[in-house]
Coordinates of C-alpha atoms and ligand atoms in Angstrom, one line a residue:
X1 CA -22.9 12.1 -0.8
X2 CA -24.0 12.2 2.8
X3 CA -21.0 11.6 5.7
X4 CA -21.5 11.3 9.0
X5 CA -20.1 13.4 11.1
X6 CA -17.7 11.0 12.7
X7 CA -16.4 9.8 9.4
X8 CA -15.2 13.6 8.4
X9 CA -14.0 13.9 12.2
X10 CA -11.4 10.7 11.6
X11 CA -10.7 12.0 7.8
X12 CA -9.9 15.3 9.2
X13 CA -7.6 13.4 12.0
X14 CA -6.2 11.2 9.8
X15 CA -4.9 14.3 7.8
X16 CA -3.8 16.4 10.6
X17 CA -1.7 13.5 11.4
X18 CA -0.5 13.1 8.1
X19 CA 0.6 16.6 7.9
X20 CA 2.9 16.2 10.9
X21 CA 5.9 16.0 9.9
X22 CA 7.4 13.9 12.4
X23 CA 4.7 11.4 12.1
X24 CA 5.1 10.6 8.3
X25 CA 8.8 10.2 9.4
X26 CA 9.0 5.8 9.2
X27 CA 11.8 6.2 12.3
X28 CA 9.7 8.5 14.3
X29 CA 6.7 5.5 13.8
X30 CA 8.6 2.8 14.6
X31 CA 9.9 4.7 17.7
X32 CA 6.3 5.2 18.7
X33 CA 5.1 1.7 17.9
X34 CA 7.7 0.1 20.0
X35 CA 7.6 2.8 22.8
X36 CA 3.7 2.6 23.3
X37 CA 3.8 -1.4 23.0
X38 CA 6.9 -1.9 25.6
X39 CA 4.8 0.9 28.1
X40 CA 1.4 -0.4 27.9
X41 CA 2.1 -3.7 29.7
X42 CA 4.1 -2.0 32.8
X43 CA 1.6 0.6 33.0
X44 CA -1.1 -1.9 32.9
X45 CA 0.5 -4.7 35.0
X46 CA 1.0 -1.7 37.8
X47 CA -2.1 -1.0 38.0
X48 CA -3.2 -5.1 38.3
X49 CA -1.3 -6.0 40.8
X50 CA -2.2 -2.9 43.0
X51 CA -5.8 -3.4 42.3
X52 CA -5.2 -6.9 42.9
X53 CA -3.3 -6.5 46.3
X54 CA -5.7 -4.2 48.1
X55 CA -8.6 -6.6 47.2
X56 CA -6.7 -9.4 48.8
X57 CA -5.4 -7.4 51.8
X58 CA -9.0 -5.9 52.6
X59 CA -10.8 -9.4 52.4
X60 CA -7.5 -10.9 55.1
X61 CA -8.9 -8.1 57.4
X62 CA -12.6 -9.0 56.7
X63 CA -11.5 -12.2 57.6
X64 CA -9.5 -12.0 60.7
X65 CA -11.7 -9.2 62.2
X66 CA -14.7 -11.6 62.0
X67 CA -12.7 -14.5 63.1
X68 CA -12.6 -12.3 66.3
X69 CA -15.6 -10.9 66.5
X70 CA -17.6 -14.3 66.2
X71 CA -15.2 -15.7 69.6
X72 CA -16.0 -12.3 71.3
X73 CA -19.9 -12.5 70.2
X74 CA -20.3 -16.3 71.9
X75 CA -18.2 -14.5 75.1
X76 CA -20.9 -11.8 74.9
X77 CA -23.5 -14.6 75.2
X78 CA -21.8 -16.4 77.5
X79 CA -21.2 -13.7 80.3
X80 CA -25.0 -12.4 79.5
X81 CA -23.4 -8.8 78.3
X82 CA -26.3 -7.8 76.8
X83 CA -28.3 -7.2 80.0
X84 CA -24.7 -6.5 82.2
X85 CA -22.6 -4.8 80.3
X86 CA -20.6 -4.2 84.0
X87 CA -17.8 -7.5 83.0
X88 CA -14.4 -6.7 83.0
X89 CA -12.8 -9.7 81.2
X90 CA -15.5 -8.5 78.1
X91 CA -14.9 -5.2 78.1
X92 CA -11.2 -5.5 78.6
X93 CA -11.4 -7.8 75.5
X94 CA -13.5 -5.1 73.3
X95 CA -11.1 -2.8 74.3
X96 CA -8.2 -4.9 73.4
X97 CA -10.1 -5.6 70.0
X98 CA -10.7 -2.3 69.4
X99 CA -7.2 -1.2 69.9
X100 CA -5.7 -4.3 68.2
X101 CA -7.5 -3.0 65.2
X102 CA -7.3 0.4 66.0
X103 CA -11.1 1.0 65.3
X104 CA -14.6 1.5 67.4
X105 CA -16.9 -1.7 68.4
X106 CA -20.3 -1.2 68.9
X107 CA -22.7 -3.7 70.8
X108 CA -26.4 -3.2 69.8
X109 CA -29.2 -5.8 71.6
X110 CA -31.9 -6.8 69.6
X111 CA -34.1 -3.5 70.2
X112 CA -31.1 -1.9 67.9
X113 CA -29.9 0.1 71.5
X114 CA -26.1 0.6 71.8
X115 CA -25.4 -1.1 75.0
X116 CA -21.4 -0.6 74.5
X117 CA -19.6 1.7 72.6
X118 CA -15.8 1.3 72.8
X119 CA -15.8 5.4 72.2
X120 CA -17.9 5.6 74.7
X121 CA -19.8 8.5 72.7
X122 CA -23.1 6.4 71.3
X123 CA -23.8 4.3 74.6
X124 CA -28.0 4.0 75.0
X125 CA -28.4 5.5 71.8
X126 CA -30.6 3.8 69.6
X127 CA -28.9 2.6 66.0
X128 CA -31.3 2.3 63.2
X129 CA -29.0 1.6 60.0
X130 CA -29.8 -0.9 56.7
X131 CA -26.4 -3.2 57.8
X132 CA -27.3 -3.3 61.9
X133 CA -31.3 -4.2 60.3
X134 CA -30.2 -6.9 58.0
X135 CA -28.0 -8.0 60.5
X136 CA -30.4 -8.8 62.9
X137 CA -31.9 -10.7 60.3
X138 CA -29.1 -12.9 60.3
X139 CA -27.0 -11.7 57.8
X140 CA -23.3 -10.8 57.7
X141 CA -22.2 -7.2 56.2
X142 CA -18.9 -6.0 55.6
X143 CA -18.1 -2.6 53.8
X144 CA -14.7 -1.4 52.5
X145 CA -14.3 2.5 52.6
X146 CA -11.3 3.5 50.6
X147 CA -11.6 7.2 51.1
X148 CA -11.7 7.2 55.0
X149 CA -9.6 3.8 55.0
X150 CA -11.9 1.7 57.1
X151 CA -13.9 -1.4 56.6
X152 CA -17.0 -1.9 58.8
X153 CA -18.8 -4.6 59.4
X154 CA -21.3 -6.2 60.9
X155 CA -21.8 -9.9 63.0
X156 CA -24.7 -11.1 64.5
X157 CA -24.5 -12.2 68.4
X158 CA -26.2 -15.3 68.0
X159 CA -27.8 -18.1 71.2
X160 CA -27.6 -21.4 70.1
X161 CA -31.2 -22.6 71.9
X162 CA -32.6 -26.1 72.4
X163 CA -36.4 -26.6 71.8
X164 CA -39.1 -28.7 73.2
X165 CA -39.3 -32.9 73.1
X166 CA -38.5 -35.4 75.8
X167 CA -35.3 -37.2 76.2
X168 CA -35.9 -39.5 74.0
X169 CA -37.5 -37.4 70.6
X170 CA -34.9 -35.7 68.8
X171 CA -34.5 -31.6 70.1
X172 CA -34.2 -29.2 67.9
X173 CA -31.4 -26.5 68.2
X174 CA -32.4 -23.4 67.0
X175 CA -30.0 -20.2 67.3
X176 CA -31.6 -16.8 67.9
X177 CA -30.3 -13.4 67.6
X178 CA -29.5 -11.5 70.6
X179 CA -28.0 -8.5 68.9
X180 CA -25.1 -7.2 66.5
X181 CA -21.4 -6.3 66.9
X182 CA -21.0 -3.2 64.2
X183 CA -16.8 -2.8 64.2
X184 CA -14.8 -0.4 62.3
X185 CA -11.5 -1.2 61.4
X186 CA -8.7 0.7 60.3
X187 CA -7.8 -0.2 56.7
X188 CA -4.5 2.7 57.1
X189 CA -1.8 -0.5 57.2
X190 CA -3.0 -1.5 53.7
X191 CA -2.9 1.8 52.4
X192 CA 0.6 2.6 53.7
X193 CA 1.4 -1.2 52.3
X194 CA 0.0 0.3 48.8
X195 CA 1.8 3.3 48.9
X196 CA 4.8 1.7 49.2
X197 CA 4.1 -0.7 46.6
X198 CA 3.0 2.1 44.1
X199 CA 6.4 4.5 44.9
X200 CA 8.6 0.6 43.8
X201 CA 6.4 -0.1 40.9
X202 CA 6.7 3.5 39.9
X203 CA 10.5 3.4 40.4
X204 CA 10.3 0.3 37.8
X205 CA 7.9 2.3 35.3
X206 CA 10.9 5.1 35.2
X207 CA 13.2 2.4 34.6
X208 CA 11.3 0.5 31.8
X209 CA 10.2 3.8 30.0
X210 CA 13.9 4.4 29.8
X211 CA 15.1 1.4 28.8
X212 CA 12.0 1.1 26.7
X213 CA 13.2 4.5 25.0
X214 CA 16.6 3.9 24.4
X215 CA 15.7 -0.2 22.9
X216 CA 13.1 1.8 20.4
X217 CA 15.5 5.0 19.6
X218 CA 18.0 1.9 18.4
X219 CA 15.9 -0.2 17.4
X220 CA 14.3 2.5 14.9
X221 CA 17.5 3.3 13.7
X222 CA 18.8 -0.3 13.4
X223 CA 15.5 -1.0 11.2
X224 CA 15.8 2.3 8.8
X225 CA 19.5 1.9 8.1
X226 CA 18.9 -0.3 5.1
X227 CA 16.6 2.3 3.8
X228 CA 19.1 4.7 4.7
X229 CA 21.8 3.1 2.6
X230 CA 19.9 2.4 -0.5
X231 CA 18.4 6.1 -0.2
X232 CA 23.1 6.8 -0.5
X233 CA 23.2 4.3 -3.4
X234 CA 20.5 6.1 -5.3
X235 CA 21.8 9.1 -4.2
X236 CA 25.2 8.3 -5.8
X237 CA 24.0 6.7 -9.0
X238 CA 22.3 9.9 -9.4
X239 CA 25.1 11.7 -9.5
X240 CA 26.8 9.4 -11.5
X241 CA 29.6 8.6 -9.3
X242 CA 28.9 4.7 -10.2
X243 CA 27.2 3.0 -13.0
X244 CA 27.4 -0.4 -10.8
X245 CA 24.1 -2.2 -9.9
X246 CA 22.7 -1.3 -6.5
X247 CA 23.2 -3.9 -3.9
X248 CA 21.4 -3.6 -0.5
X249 CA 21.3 -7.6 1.0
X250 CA 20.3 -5.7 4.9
X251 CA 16.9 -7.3 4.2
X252 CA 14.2 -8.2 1.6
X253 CA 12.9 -5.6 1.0
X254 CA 15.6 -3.3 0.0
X255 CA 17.0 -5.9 -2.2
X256 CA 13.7 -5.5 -3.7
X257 CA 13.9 -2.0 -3.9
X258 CA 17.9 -2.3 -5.6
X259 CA 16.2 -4.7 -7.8
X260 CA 13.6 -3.0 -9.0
X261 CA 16.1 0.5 -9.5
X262 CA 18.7 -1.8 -11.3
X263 CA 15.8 -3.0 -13.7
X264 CA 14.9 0.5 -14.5
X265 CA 18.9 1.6 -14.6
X266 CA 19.1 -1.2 -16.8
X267 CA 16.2 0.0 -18.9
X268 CA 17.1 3.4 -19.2
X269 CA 21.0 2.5 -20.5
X270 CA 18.9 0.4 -23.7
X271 CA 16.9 3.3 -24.2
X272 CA 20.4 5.4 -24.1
X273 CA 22.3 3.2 -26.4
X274 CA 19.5 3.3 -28.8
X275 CA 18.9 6.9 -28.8
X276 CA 22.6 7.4 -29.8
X277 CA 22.2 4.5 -32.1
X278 CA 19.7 6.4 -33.7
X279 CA 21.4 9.9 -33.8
X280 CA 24.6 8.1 -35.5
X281 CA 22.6 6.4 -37.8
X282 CA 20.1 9.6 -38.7
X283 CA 23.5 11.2 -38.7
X284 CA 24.6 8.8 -41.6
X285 CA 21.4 9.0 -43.4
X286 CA 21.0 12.9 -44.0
X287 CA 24.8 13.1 -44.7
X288 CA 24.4 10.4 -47.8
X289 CA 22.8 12.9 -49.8
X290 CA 24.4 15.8 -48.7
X291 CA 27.7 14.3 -49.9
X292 CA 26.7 12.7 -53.1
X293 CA 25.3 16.5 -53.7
X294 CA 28.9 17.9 -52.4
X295 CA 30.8 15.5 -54.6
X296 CA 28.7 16.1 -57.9
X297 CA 29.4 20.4 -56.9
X298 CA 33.0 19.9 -56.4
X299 CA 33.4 18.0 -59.8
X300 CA 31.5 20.5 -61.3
X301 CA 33.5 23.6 -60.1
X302 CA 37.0 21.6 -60.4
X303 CA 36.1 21.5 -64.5
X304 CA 37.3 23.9 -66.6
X305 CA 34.2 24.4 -69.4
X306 CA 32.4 22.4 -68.6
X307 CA 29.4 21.3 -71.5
X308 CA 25.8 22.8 -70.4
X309 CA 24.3 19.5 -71.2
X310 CA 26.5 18.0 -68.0
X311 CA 25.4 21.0 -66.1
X312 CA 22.5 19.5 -66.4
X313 CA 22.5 16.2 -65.9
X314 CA 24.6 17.1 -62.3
X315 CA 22.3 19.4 -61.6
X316 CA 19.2 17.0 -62.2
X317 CA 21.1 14.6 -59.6
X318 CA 21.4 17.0 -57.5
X319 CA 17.8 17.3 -57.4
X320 CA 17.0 13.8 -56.7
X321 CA 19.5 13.9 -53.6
X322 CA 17.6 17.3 -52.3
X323 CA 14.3 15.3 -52.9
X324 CA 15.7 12.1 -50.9
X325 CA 17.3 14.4 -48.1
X326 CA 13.6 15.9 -47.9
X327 CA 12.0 12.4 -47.8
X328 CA 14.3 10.8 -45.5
X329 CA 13.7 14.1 -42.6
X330 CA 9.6 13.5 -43.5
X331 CA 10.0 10.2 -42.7
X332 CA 11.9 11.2 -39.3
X333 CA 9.3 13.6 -38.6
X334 CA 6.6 11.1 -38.7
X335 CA 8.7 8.7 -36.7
X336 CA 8.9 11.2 -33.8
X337 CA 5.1 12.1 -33.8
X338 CA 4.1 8.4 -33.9
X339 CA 6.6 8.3 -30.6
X340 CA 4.4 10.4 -28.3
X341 CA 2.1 9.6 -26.5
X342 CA -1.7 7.5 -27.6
X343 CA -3.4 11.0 -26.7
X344 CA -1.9 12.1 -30.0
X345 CA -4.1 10.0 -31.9
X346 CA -7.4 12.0 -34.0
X347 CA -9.6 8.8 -33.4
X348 CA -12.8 9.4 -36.0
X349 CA -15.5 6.8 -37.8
X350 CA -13.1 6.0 -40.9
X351 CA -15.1 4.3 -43.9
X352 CA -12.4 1.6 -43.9
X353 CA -13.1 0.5 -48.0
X354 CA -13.1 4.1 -49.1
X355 CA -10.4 4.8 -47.5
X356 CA -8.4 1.2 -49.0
X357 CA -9.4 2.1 -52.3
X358 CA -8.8 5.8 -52.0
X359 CA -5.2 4.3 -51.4
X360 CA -4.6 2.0 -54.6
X361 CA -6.2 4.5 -57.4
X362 CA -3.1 6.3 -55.5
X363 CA -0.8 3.9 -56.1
X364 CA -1.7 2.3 -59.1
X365 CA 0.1 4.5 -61.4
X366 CA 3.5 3.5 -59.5
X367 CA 2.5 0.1 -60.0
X368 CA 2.0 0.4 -63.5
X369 CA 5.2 1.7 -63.6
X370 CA 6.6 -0.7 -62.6
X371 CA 4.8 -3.4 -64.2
X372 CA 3.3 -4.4 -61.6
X373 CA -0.8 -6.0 -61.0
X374 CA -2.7 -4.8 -58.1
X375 CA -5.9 -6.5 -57.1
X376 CA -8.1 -5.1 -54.1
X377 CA -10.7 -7.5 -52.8
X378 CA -13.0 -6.3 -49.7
X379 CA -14.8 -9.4 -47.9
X380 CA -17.4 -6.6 -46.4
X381 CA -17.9 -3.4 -45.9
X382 CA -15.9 -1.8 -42.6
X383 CA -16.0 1.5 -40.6
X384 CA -14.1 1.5 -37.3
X385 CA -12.6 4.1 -34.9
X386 CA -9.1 5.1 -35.8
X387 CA -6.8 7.8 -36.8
X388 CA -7.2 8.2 -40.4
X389 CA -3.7 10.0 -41.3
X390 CA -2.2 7.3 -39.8
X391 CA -4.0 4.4 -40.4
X392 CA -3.6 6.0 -44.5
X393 CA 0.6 5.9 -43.8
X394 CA 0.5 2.3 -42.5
X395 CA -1.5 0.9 -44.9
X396 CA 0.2 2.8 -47.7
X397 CA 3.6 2.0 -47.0
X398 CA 2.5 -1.6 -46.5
X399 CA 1.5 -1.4 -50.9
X400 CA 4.0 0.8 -51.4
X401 CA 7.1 -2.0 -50.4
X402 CA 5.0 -4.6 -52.0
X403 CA 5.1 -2.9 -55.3
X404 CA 8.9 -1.5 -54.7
X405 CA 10.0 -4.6 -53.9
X406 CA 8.1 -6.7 -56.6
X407 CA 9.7 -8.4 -59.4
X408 CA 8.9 -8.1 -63.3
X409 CA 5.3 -9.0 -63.8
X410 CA 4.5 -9.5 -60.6
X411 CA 1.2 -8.7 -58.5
X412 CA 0.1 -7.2 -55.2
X413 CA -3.3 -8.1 -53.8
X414 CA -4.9 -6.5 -51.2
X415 CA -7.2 -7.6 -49.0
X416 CA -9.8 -6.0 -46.2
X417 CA -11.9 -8.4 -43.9
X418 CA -13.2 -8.1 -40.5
X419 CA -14.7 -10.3 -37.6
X420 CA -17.0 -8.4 -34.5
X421 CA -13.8 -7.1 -32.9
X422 CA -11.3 -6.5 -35.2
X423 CA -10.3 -5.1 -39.0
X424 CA -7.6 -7.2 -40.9
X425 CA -6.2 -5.6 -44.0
X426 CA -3.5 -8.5 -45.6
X427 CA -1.0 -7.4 -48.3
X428 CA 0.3 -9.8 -50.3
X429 CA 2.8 -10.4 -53.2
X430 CA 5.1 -11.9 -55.5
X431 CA 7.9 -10.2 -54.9
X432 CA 11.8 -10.3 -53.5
X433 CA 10.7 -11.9 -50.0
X434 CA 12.3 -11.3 -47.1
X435 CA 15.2 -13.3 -46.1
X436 CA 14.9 -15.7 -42.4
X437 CA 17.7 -13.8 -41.0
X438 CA 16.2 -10.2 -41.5
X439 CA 12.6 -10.7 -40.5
X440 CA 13.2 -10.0 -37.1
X441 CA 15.2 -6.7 -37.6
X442 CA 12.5 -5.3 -40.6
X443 CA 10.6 -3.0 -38.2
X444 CA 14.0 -1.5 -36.7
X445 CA 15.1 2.2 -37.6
X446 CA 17.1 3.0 -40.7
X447 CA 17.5 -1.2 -41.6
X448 CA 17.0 -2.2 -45.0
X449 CA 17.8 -5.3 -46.3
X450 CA 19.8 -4.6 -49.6
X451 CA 20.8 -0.6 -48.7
X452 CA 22.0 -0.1 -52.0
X453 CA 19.2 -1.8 -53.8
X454 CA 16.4 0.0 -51.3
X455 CA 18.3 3.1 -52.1
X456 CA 17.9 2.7 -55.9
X457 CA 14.4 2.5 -55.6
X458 CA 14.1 5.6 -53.1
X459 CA 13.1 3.8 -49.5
X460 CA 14.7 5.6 -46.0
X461 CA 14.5 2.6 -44.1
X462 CA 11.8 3.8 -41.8
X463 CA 8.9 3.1 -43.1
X464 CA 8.0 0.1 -41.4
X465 CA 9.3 1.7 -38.1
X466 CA 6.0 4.0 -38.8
X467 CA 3.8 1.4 -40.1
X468 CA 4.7 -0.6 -36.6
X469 CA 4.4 2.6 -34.3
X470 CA 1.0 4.0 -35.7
X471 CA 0.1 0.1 -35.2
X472 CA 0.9 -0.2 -32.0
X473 CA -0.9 3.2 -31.0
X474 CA -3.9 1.6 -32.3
X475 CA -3.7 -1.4 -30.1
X476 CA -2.9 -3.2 -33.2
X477 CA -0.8 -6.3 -34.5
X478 CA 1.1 -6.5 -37.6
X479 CA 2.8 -10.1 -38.8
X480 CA 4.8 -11.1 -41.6
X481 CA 5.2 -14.0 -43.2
X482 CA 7.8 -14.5 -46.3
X483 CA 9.9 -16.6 -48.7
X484 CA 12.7 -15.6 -50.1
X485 CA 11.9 -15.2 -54.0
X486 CA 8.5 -16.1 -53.8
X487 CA 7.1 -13.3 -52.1
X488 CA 5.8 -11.6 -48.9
X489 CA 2.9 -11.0 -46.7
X490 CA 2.1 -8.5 -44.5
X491 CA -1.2 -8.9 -42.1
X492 CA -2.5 -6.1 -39.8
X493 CA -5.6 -6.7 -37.1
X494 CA -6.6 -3.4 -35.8
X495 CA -9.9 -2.8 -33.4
X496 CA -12.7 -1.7 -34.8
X497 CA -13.6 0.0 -31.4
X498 CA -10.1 2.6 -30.0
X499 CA -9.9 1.7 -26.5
X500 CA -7.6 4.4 -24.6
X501 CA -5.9 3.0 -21.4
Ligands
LIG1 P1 12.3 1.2 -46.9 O1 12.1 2.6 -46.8 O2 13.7 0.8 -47.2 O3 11.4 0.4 -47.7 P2 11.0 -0.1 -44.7 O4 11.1 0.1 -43.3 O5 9.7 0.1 -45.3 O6 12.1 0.7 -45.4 O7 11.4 -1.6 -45.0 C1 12.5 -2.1 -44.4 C2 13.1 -3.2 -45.3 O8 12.3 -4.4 -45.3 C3 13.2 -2.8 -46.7 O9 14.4 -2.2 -46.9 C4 13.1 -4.1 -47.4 O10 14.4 -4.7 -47.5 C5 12.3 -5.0 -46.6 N1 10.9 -5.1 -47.0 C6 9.9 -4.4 -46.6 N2 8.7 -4.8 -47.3 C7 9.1 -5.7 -48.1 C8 8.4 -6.5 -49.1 N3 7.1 -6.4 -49.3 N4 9.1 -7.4 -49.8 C9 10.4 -7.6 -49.6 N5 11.1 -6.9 -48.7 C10 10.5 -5.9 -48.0

């Protein structure tokens, strides 16, 4: 895909600042943040006001020099300086101006010659500059040179004329320039002014970066200490020192965070009970048989002569004991593999019928046994995505209790349906039922509801442990419904489609 170049230039920034260390350090940003946003109004206010004063200082001057200038101009007019430039009271009062302002005044007549030059240096020479032309024009000019620290300006030296008519028509007054004043004025008293000002504001900048420092260093540390203390109380709970509840009330958000550890704490001590739950009672399980075998040996060897034909018969129970020790750590094994993860799963196009029936020509010889009638019914024909092995267990266990736990005569029926999202096989039958108090605890490890009874007839307890897990992979559901002595069923709704997260 096409970047600009300024987009990889900020990625590439925002990743060289990532990579510093003390940047991706939360203390070091708040540090920052505060520093930059306590420094950016004094450095910024500095500058205003200095900015601010020497505008207002220069345009006094402006003012007060012009103020002068316009008396001295109607003096000029008055004593006819323009043609005489010999009168002393004028040019004792240019001089006086010139000094007062410690700057040069030049008096230009109207043919732009310099009839008086307080420097003395430009006298009879002939000005030709834009201000002295647009002054002559009648205009004002004033012009602030920071660099040299002068302002110069220009006033025009205007005669206020009267014009034609009698006495009794209205005259007209008309005023007509004579020439220009062009003063330079020293603009060094502002700059000193400014300087001062600067070196006072700068004394205050020192003071607020301080300050500003040493109110962000604390107030960075004041705002990571919570984080700092839950960091210890995870810290400790790590290494076991307490099993107490993390507590962190500084703020919000690290009782969040304690929250949100003692939900996971809390979590992980169910999932530790139940795993030794499950040890002691797989414990239990494999040493059943191993005893029953231990005690049938030790009779055996504690008889004298004992007849060949009870030989036998031990040795034939010993058998069935090897054969349920063999079942009951198959069982575990497919518990386990049905506890890892959904990427275990073989997912393939199963023919869901075949597979069904494929299932009860297995089964139906155990049912016979038993005396029991199985009936398959299949609404419509079904193929959907799944793992066939264990889809085969779950579905097979599912008959398998419905014919163990069946009475006398009694039937099983089986039946396959489907709807545009899901496959529902229901297993059905006349059997024991379930008692109210034990549905909720059927899917659990190792629990049976008669042991004794579920141990005659060869079941481990964990069958519907599988049947739930394999379900559950699958996306699944699997429901029961059941009353005692009339019978039991068993509905699963698996999609047709696997969907992995
Ligand atoms: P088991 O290996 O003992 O059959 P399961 O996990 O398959 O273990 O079943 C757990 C318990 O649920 C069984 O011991 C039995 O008491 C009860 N159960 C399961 N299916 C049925 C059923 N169809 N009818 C009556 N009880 C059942």
């Amino acid at each position: 895909m096409y970047e600009p170049n300024g987009v990889w230039d900020t990625i590439l920034l925002k990743n060289k600042l990532r990579n510093i260390k003390i940047l991706r350090s939360l203390k070091s940003r708040i540090f920052l943040i505060l520093l930059i946003v306590g420094l950016i109004p004094c450095v910024s206010m500095r500058y205003a006001i200095l900015q601010n004063y020497e505008q207002r200082a220069v345009n006094v001057k402006i003012s007060d020099v012009s103020t002068q200038l316009r008396i001295l101009a109607n003096h000029l007019i008055t004593y006819h300086y323009l043609q005489d430039t010999s009168s002393e009271v004028i040019n004792a009062e240019l001089d006086q101006l010139s000094s007062l302002y410690d700057g040069r005044v030049l008096v230009i007549n109207n043919d732009l010659k310099v009839v008086k030059d307080t420097y003395g240096i430009s006298e009879n020479k002939t000005i030709i500059s834009e201000e002295v032309v647009r002054c002559i024009k009648g205009e004002n000019t004033s012009r602030y040179d920071r660099n040299n620290g002068y302002v110069e300006m220009t006033i025009p030296i205007t005669e206020t004329v009267t014009l034609g008519g009698n006495e009794k028509e209205a005259k007209e007054r008309k005023e007509i320039v004579r020439g220009v004043m062009l003063v330079s004025a020293s603009t060094d008293s502002i700059s000193v002014t400014m300087e001062i000002l600067s070196r006072k504001a700068l004394i205050v900048e020192v003071i607020v970066i301080i300050a500003t420092t040493i109110v962000s260093v604390l107030a960075a540390k004041i705002l990571i200490r919570p984080f700092e203390k839950i960091t210890e109380a995870l810290d400790e709970a790590q290494e076991g020192y307490s099993s107490d509840p993390i507590s962190v009330t500084d703020c919000v958000e690290t009782e969040h965070i304690g929250d949100a550890f003692n939900r996971v704490l809390g979590r992980m001590k169910v999932l530790d009970t139940s795993r030794q739950e499950f040890v002691s009672n797989v414990s239990h399980e494999l040493r059943t048989p191993i005893t029953s075998m231990k005690v049938l040996a030790d009779s055996l060897i504690s008889q004298k002569d004992v007849p060949v034909e009870l030989y036998q018969e031990f040795m034939e129970d010993i058998a069935e004991e090897i054969d349920r020790e063999d079942e009951i750590i198959t069982d575990l094994l497919s518990l386990v593999k049905m506890d890892r993860t959904a990427a275990d799963l073989n997912i393939t196009e199963v023919d869901i019928n075949a597979l069904v029936e494929l299932i009860m020509r297995r089964l139906r010889p155990i049912a016979q046994n038993r005396d029991v009638e199985v009936v398959y019914e299949s609404v419509r024909p079904v193929t959907a995505a799944v793992d066939e092995v264990k889809i085969t267990q779950v579905i097979s266990n599912l008959v398998e209790n419905a014919i163990k736990y069946n009475k006398e005569h009694g039937w099983v029926r089986v039946k396959l349906d489907a709807d545009h999202q899901y496959f529902s096989v229901e297993v059905a039958d006349s059997g024991i039922g379930i008692p109210a108090e034990s549905i909720d605890h059927i899917y659990e490890r190792f629990y049976r509801v008669d042991k004794s009874r579920s141990r005659e007839i060869g079941g481990t307890g964990l069958g519907l442990a599988i049947t739930r897990s394999a379900i559950l992979m699958h996306r699944g559901t699997i429901k029961v419904e059941s009353i005692e002595g009339e019978g039991t069923t068993f509905t699963i709704r698996i999609p047709l489609k696997y969907i992995p997260v």
